[in-house]
Amino acid sequence: MELSDYLKSIDNLDEEMEKAVIIAGYERMLGEHYRLPQEQLADLMELPLPKLRRVIHEMKKAID
């Protein structure tokens, strides 16, 4: 593995972790034991980070 590939994989991991934290925050807002269905979670994880933030924001607004 070249250094550039390694750095890219680390950047990708950082983004995946940030997405997971955003989604976990939304789940926690719905209740300590609530979990999104696996299909919905997978769909959200596929979104680019800025779009995921907007989608979660809209989901939160729909609850309020």
Coordinates of C-alpha atoms in Angstrom, one line a residue:
M1 CA 0.0 0.0 0.0
E2 CA 1.4 3.4 -1.0
L3 CA 1.4 6.3 1.4
S4 CA -1.3 8.2 -0.6
D5 CA -3.6 5.1 -0.4
Y6 CA -3.1 4.9 3.3
L7 CA -3.8 8.6 3.8
K8 CA -6.9 8.3 1.7
S9 CA -8.2 5.4 3.7
I10 CA -7.6 7.3 6.9
D11 CA -9.6 10.3 5.5
N12 CA -12.4 8.0 4.5
L13 CA -12.4 6.4 8.0
D14 CA -12.6 9.9 9.6
E15 CA -15.6 10.7 7.4
E16 CA -17.3 7.4 8.2
M17 CA -16.8 8.0 11.9
E18 CA -18.3 11.5 11.7
K19 CA -21.3 10.2 9.9
A20 CA -21.8 7.5 12.5
V21 CA -21.6 10.1 15.3
I22 CA -24.2 12.3 13.5
I23 CA -26.6 9.4 13.1
A24 CA -26.1 8.2 16.7
G25 CA -27.0 11.6 17.9
Y26 CA -30.2 11.5 16.0
E27 CA -31.0 8.0 17.3
R28 CA -30.3 9.1 20.9
M29 CA -32.7 12.0 20.4
L30 CA -35.4 9.5 19.7
G31 CA -34.7 7.4 22.8
E32 CA -31.8 5.7 24.4
H33 CA -32.6 2.3 23.0
Y34 CA -33.9 3.4 19.5
R35 CA -32.0 2.3 16.4
L36 CA -32.7 3.1 12.8
P37 CA -33.6 0.1 10.6
Q38 CA -30.5 -1.3 9.0
E39 CA -31.6 -0.4 5.4
Q40 CA -32.2 3.3 6.4
L41 CA -28.8 3.4 8.3
A42 CA -27.1 2.0 5.2
D43 CA -28.8 4.6 2.9
L44 CA -27.7 7.4 5.3
M45 CA -24.1 6.2 5.4
E46 CA -23.9 6.4 1.6
L47 CA -24.7 10.1 1.6
P48 CA -22.0 12.7 1.3
L49 CA -21.3 14.3 4.7
P50 CA -22.9 17.7 3.9
K51 CA -26.1 16.1 2.6
L52 CA -26.2 13.8 5.6
R53 CA -26.1 16.8 7.9
R54 CA -29.0 18.4 5.9
V55 CA -31.1 15.2 5.9
I56 CA -30.6 14.7 9.7
H57 CA -31.4 18.3 10.3
E58 CA -34.7 18.0 8.4
M59 CA -35.5 14.7 10.2
K60 CA -35.0 16.5 13.5
K61 CA -37.2 19.4 12.5
A62 CA -39.9 17.0 11.5
I63 CA -39.9 15.6 15.1
D64 CA -40.2 19.1 16.7

